[in-house]
Amino acid sequence: MRILGISGSLRRDSHNTALLRAAAELLPPGAELELFDGLREVPPYDADEDVPELHAPGVLALKDAIERADAVLISTPEYNHSIPGVLKNALDWASRPVADNVLRGKPAAVIGASTGLFGAVWAQAEVRKVLGAIGADVVDRELPVMQAHLQFDEYGNLHAEDLRGQLAEHVTALMRAVREKVPAA
């Protein structure tokens, strides 16, 4: 099973990217998490450029990575009580064409970390709303990692055992959503 991890933060030492790496460590054998690191190359959405022959390489890479994945796990910070612009922009590109976009019917889950006391709760809700509008099969869970600067060690490892357990449950729910889409043989 292949899960695509998308961090809504471009920051080099991002807590949200570290959270995705922690999720990758919790996957069972046979499952892998590929971290998409090309959000910086996705240009601002422009409907005039939204024809396949004009798609920028960053847009093509994003759509290809999503299409190849069995599921998507998004980790988002919270900017001004909402979604970071770079993440919303990527979701806008991925949502086209509307009827058969690469996220339609794809299992997706959202987690988030912030240095504040809410753990990106509002941003997670916003991302789940956008994913639902796009047509993704959204796992109805949240994982707010509050005061993220205290939750990771100097190497970016999530050290709180209770958070590791919650993250494992979140990833398990996403994997279950993938298995439920695949008919039994």
PDB file of C-alpha atoms in Angstrom:
ATOM      1  CA  MET A   1       0.000   0.000   0.000  1.00  0.00           C
ATOM      2  CA  ARG A   2       1.377   3.367  -1.013  1.00  0.00           C
ATOM      3  CA  ILE A   3       0.474   6.498   0.949  1.00  0.00           C
ATOM      4  CA  LEU A   4       1.437   9.918  -0.327  1.00  0.00           C
ATOM      5  CA  GLY A   5       2.358  12.345   2.428  1.00  0.00           C
ATOM      6  CA  ILE A   6       1.909  16.043   1.696  1.00  0.00           C
ATOM      7  CA  SER A   7       3.141  18.627   4.176  1.00  0.00           C
ATOM      8  CA  GLY A   8       1.490  22.031   3.996  1.00  0.00           C
ATOM      9  CA  SER A   9       4.681  23.637   5.268  1.00  0.00           C
ATOM     10  CA  LEU A  10       7.676  24.567   3.153  1.00  0.00           C
ATOM     11  CA  ARG A  11       9.870  25.274   6.178  1.00  0.00           C
ATOM     12  CA  ARG A  12      13.068  23.203   6.276  1.00  0.00           C
ATOM     13  CA  ASP A  13      12.531  22.082   9.891  1.00  0.00           C
ATOM     14  CA  SER A  14       8.764  21.780   9.587  1.00  0.00           C
ATOM     15  CA  HIS A  15       6.923  20.064  12.437  1.00  0.00           C
ATOM     16  CA  ASN A  16       4.323  18.895   9.897  1.00  0.00           C
ATOM     17  CA  THR A  17       6.934  17.224   7.720  1.00  0.00           C
ATOM     18  CA  ALA A  18       8.368  15.622  10.871  1.00  0.00           C
ATOM     19  CA  LEU A  19       4.854  14.402  11.718  1.00  0.00           C
ATOM     20  CA  LEU A  20       4.615  12.700   8.312  1.00  0.00           C
ATOM     21  CA  ARG A  21       8.004  11.068   8.878  1.00  0.00           C
ATOM     22  CA  ALA A  22       6.760   9.800  12.238  1.00  0.00           C
ATOM     23  CA  ALA A  23       3.684   8.366  10.469  1.00  0.00           C
ATOM     24  CA  ALA A  24       5.959   6.555   8.009  1.00  0.00           C
ATOM     25  CA  GLU A  25       7.738   4.842  10.909  1.00  0.00           C
ATOM     26  CA  LEU A  26       4.428   3.514  12.214  1.00  0.00           C
ATOM     27  CA  LEU A  27       3.345   1.819   8.988  1.00  0.00           C
ATOM     28  CA  PRO A  28       3.167  -1.970   8.987  1.00  0.00           C
ATOM     29  CA  PRO A  29       5.267  -4.078   6.605  1.00  0.00           C
ATOM     30  CA  GLY A  30       4.029  -3.801   3.038  1.00  0.00           C
ATOM     31  CA  ALA A  31       2.984  -0.180   3.417  1.00  0.00           C
ATOM     32  CA  GLU A  32       5.092   2.824   2.499  1.00  0.00           C
ATOM     33  CA  LEU A  33       4.762   6.574   2.784  1.00  0.00           C
ATOM     34  CA  GLU A  34       6.225   8.674  -0.016  1.00  0.00           C
ATOM     35  CA  LEU A  35       6.807  12.268   1.051  1.00  0.00           C
ATOM     36  CA  PHE A  36       5.892  14.715  -1.719  1.00  0.00           C
ATOM     37  CA  ASP A  37       8.389  17.555  -1.629  1.00  0.00           C
ATOM     38  CA  GLY A  38       7.365  19.527  -4.709  1.00  0.00           C
ATOM     39  CA  LEU A  39       4.814  22.046  -3.394  1.00  0.00           C
ATOM     40  CA  ARG A  40       7.280  24.857  -3.977  1.00  0.00           C
ATOM     41  CA  GLU A  41       7.229  24.032  -7.718  1.00  0.00           C
ATOM     42  CA  VAL A  42       3.439  24.191  -8.059  1.00  0.00           C
ATOM     43  CA  PRO A  43       2.618  27.618  -9.558  1.00  0.00           C
ATOM     44  CA  PRO A  44      -0.412  29.637  -8.474  1.00  0.00           C
ATOM     45  CA  TYR A  45      -3.600  28.174  -9.914  1.00  0.00           C
ATOM     46  CA  ASP A  46      -4.611  29.922 -13.143  1.00  0.00           C
ATOM     47  CA  ALA A  47      -7.628  28.659 -15.088  1.00  0.00           C
ATOM     48  CA  ASP A  48      -6.043  29.968 -18.294  1.00  0.00           C
ATOM     49  CA  GLU A  49      -3.143  27.556 -17.731  1.00  0.00           C
ATOM     50  CA  ASP A  50      -5.413  24.686 -16.745  1.00  0.00           C
ATOM     51  CA  VAL A  51      -5.128  22.663 -19.923  1.00  0.00           C
ATOM     52  CA  PRO A  52      -2.935  19.571 -19.908  1.00  0.00           C
ATOM     53  CA  GLU A  53      -0.489  20.833 -22.519  1.00  0.00           C
ATOM     54  CA  LEU A  54       0.184  23.977 -20.440  1.00  0.00           C
ATOM     55  CA  HIS A  55       0.538  22.331 -16.999  1.00  0.00           C
ATOM     56  CA  ALA A  56       3.789  23.238 -15.275  1.00  0.00           C
ATOM     57  CA  PRO A  57       6.120  20.377 -14.305  1.00  0.00           C
ATOM     58  CA  GLY A  58       5.223  20.923 -10.632  1.00  0.00           C
ATOM     59  CA  VAL A  59       1.524  20.418 -11.378  1.00  0.00           C
ATOM     60  CA  LEU A  60       2.238  17.266 -13.380  1.00  0.00           C
ATOM     61  CA  ALA A  61       4.442  15.891 -10.580  1.00  0.00           C
ATOM     62  CA  LEU A  62       1.747  16.572  -7.969  1.00  0.00           C
ATOM     63  CA  LYS A  63      -1.033  14.952  -9.969  1.00  0.00           C
ATOM     64  CA  ASP A  64       1.154  11.967 -10.876  1.00  0.00           C
ATOM     65  CA  ALA A  65       2.165  11.402  -7.245  1.00  0.00           C
ATOM     66  CA  ILE A  66      -1.468  11.521  -6.091  1.00  0.00           C
ATOM     67  CA  GLU A  67      -2.606   9.238  -8.898  1.00  0.00           C
ATOM     68  CA  ARG A  68       0.057   6.605  -8.070  1.00  0.00           C
ATOM     69  CA  ALA A  69      -0.880   6.585  -4.373  1.00  0.00           C
ATOM     70  CA  ASP A  70      -3.516   4.396  -2.767  1.00  0.00           C
ATOM     71  CA  ALA A  71      -4.201   7.130  -0.199  1.00  0.00           C
ATOM     72  CA  VAL A  72      -3.125  10.642   0.761  1.00  0.00           C
ATOM     73  CA  LEU A  73      -2.086  11.843   4.209  1.00  0.00           C
ATOM     74  CA  ILE A  74      -1.887  15.623   4.562  1.00  0.00           C
ATOM     75  CA  SER A  75      -0.171  17.300   7.489  1.00  0.00           C
ATOM     76  CA  THR A  76      -1.059  20.961   7.783  1.00  0.00           C
ATOM     77  CA  PRO A  77       0.053  23.856   9.894  1.00  0.00           C
ATOM     78  CA  GLU A  78      -2.423  26.614  10.613  1.00  0.00           C
ATOM     79  CA  TYR A  79      -1.875  30.035   9.064  1.00  0.00           C
ATOM     80  CA  ASN A  80      -4.263  32.747  10.214  1.00  0.00           C
ATOM     81  CA  HIS A  81      -6.769  30.131  11.442  1.00  0.00           C
ATOM     82  CA  SER A  82      -6.878  28.417   8.049  1.00  0.00           C
ATOM     83  CA  ILE A  83      -5.000  26.461   5.375  1.00  0.00           C
ATOM     84  CA  PRO A  84      -1.551  27.573   4.218  1.00  0.00           C
ATOM     85  CA  GLY A  85      -1.845  29.136   0.756  1.00  0.00           C
ATOM     86  CA  VAL A  86       0.647  26.744  -0.822  1.00  0.00           C
ATOM     87  CA  LEU A  87      -1.416  23.732   0.297  1.00  0.00           C
ATOM     88  CA  LYS A  88      -4.742  25.216  -0.815  1.00  0.00           C
ATOM     89  CA  ASN A  89      -3.172  26.039  -4.178  1.00  0.00           C
ATOM     90  CA  ALA A  90      -1.982  22.435  -4.604  1.00  0.00           C
ATOM     91  CA  LEU A  91      -5.451  21.127  -3.760  1.00  0.00           C
ATOM     92  CA  ASP A  92      -6.974  23.536  -6.292  1.00  0.00           C
ATOM     93  CA  TRP A  93      -4.717  22.134  -9.021  1.00  0.00           C
ATOM     94  CA  ALA A  94      -5.410  18.542  -7.943  1.00  0.00           C
ATOM     95  CA  SER A  95      -9.170  19.184  -8.070  1.00  0.00           C
ATOM     96  CA  ARG A  96      -9.158  19.685 -11.839  1.00  0.00           C
ATOM     97  CA  PRO A  97     -10.831  18.429 -13.926  1.00  0.00           C
ATOM     98  CA  VAL A  98     -13.669  18.323 -11.425  1.00  0.00           C
ATOM     99  CA  ALA A  99     -15.466  15.191 -12.663  1.00  0.00           C
ATOM    100  CA  ASP A 100     -12.438  12.902 -12.665  1.00  0.00           C
ATOM    101  CA  ASN A 101      -9.721  14.602 -10.644  1.00  0.00           C
ATOM    102  CA  VAL A 102      -6.909  12.559  -9.071  1.00  0.00           C
ATOM    103  CA  LEU A 103      -8.381  12.891  -5.570  1.00  0.00           C
ATOM    104  CA  ARG A 104     -11.938  11.838  -6.447  1.00  0.00           C
ATOM    105  CA  GLY A 105     -12.738   8.688  -4.466  1.00  0.00           C
ATOM    106  CA  LYS A 106      -9.213   8.481  -3.044  1.00  0.00           C
ATOM    107  CA  PRO A 107      -8.954   7.832   0.702  1.00  0.00           C
ATOM    108  CA  ALA A 108      -7.439  10.857   2.424  1.00  0.00           C
ATOM    109  CA  ALA A 109      -6.694  11.817   6.007  1.00  0.00           C
ATOM    110  CA  VAL A 110      -5.521  15.026   7.639  1.00  0.00           C
ATOM    111  CA  ILE A 111      -3.232  15.641  10.606  1.00  0.00           C
ATOM    112  CA  GLY A 112      -1.619  18.828  11.801  1.00  0.00           C
ATOM    113  CA  ALA A 113       0.902  20.394  14.114  1.00  0.00           C
ATOM    114  CA  SER A 114       1.362  23.920  15.344  1.00  0.00           C
ATOM    115  CA  THR A 115       3.331  25.672  18.047  1.00  0.00           C
ATOM    116  CA  GLY A 116       0.096  27.043  19.510  1.00  0.00           C
ATOM    117  CA  LEU A 117      -2.418  25.435  21.833  1.00  0.00           C
ATOM    118  CA  PHE A 118      -4.897  24.293  19.172  1.00  0.00           C
ATOM    119  CA  GLY A 119      -2.677  22.015  17.085  1.00  0.00           C
ATOM    120  CA  ALA A 120      -3.945  23.321  13.755  1.00  0.00           C
ATOM    121  CA  VAL A 121      -7.486  22.126  14.529  1.00  0.00           C
ATOM    122  CA  TRP A 122      -9.108  24.796  12.350  1.00  0.00           C
ATOM    123  CA  ALA A 123      -6.743  24.150   9.453  1.00  0.00           C
ATOM    124  CA  GLN A 124      -7.416  20.405   9.647  1.00  0.00           C
ATOM    125  CA  ALA A 125     -11.159  21.035   9.493  1.00  0.00           C
ATOM    126  CA  GLU A 126     -10.675  23.354   6.505  1.00  0.00           C
ATOM    127  CA  VAL A 127      -8.521  20.804   4.645  1.00  0.00           C
ATOM    128  CA  ARG A 128     -11.057  18.025   5.300  1.00  0.00           C
ATOM    129  CA  LYS A 129     -13.804  20.341   3.972  1.00  0.00           C
ATOM    130  CA  VAL A 130     -11.829  21.088   0.800  1.00  0.00           C
ATOM    131  CA  LEU A 131     -10.972  17.413   0.274  1.00  0.00           C
ATOM    132  CA  GLY A 132     -14.658  16.513   0.656  1.00  0.00           C
ATOM    133  CA  ALA A 133     -15.646  19.156  -1.891  1.00  0.00           C
ATOM    134  CA  ILE A 134     -13.051  17.757  -4.289  1.00  0.00           C
ATOM    135  CA  GLY A 135     -14.561  14.296  -3.910  1.00  0.00           C
ATOM    136  CA  ALA A 136     -11.918  12.524  -1.829  1.00  0.00           C
ATOM    137  CA  ASP A 137     -12.991   9.776   0.573  1.00  0.00           C
ATOM    138  CA  VAL A 138     -12.075  11.701   3.742  1.00  0.00           C
ATOM    139  CA  VAL A 139     -11.335   9.888   6.993  1.00  0.00           C
ATOM    140  CA  ASP A 140     -13.324  11.754   9.646  1.00  0.00           C
ATOM    141  CA  ARG A 141     -10.604  12.089  12.292  1.00  0.00           C
ATOM    142  CA  GLU A 142      -8.229  14.754  13.439  1.00  0.00           C
ATOM    143  CA  LEU A 143      -4.884  14.672  15.171  1.00  0.00           C
ATOM    144  CA  PRO A 144      -3.954  18.038  16.638  1.00  0.00           C
ATOM    145  CA  VAL A 145      -0.336  18.164  17.748  1.00  0.00           C
ATOM    146  CA  MET A 146      -0.235  21.179  20.040  1.00  0.00           C
ATOM    147  CA  GLN A 147       2.926  23.001  21.028  1.00  0.00           C
ATOM    148  CA  ALA A 148       4.757  21.044  18.363  1.00  0.00           C
ATOM    149  CA  HIS A 149       8.086  22.627  19.260  1.00  0.00           C
ATOM    150  CA  LEU A 150       7.902  20.612  22.505  1.00  0.00           C
ATOM    151  CA  GLN A 151       6.691  17.343  20.928  1.00  0.00           C
ATOM    152  CA  PHE A 152       9.704  16.539  18.757  1.00  0.00           C
ATOM    153  CA  ASP A 153      13.276  15.900  19.797  1.00  0.00           C
ATOM    154  CA  GLU A 154      16.293  17.632  18.256  1.00  0.00           C
ATOM    155  CA  TYR A 155      16.277  15.122  15.366  1.00  0.00           C
ATOM    156  CA  GLY A 156      12.619  15.647  14.490  1.00  0.00           C
ATOM    157  CA  ASN A 157      11.375  12.463  16.175  1.00  0.00           C
ATOM    158  CA  LEU A 158       7.982  12.487  17.870  1.00  0.00           C
ATOM    159  CA  HIS A 159       8.791  11.463  21.432  1.00  0.00           C
ATOM    160  CA  ALA A 160       5.409  11.511  23.222  1.00  0.00           C
ATOM    161  CA  GLU A 161       4.166   7.922  23.320  1.00  0.00           C
ATOM    162  CA  ASP A 162       0.492   8.956  23.518  1.00  0.00           C
ATOM    163  CA  LEU A 163       0.866  11.050  20.346  1.00  0.00           C
ATOM    164  CA  ARG A 164       2.638   8.171  18.601  1.00  0.00           C
ATOM    165  CA  GLY A 165      -0.312   5.953  19.545  1.00  0.00           C
ATOM    166  CA  GLN A 166      -2.842   8.476  18.232  1.00  0.00           C
ATOM    167  CA  LEU A 167      -0.842   8.851  15.014  1.00  0.00           C
ATOM    168  CA  ALA A 168      -0.750   5.055  14.615  1.00  0.00           C
ATOM    169  CA  GLU A 169      -4.557   4.943  15.035  1.00  0.00           C
ATOM    170  CA  HIS A 170      -4.937   7.694  12.435  1.00  0.00           C
ATOM    171  CA  VAL A 171      -2.761   5.865   9.911  1.00  0.00           C
ATOM    172  CA  THR A 172      -4.593   2.605  10.629  1.00  0.00           C
ATOM    173  CA  ALA A 173      -7.935   4.305   9.909  1.00  0.00           C
ATOM    174  CA  LEU A 174      -6.562   5.589   6.588  1.00  0.00           C
ATOM    175  CA  MET A 175      -5.284   2.127   5.638  1.00  0.00           C
ATOM    176  CA  ARG A 176      -8.655   0.621   6.582  1.00  0.00           C
ATOM    177  CA  ALA A 177     -10.347   3.118   4.234  1.00  0.00           C
ATOM    178  CA  VAL A 178      -8.088   1.898   1.418  1.00  0.00           C
ATOM    179  CA  ARG A 179      -8.841  -1.773   2.134  1.00  0.00           C
ATOM    180  CA  GLU A 180     -12.591  -1.081   2.226  1.00  0.00           C
ATOM    181  CA  LYS A 181     -12.375   0.325  -1.324  1.00  0.00           C
ATOM    182  CA  VAL A 182     -10.734  -2.831  -2.648  1.00  0.00           C
ATOM    183  CA  PRO A 183     -13.227  -5.677  -3.145  1.00  0.00           C
ATOM    184  CA  ALA A 184     -12.314  -8.976  -1.503  1.00  0.00           C
ATOM    185  CA  ALA A 185     -10.929 -11.602  -3.846  1.00  0.00           C
TER     186      ALA A 185
END
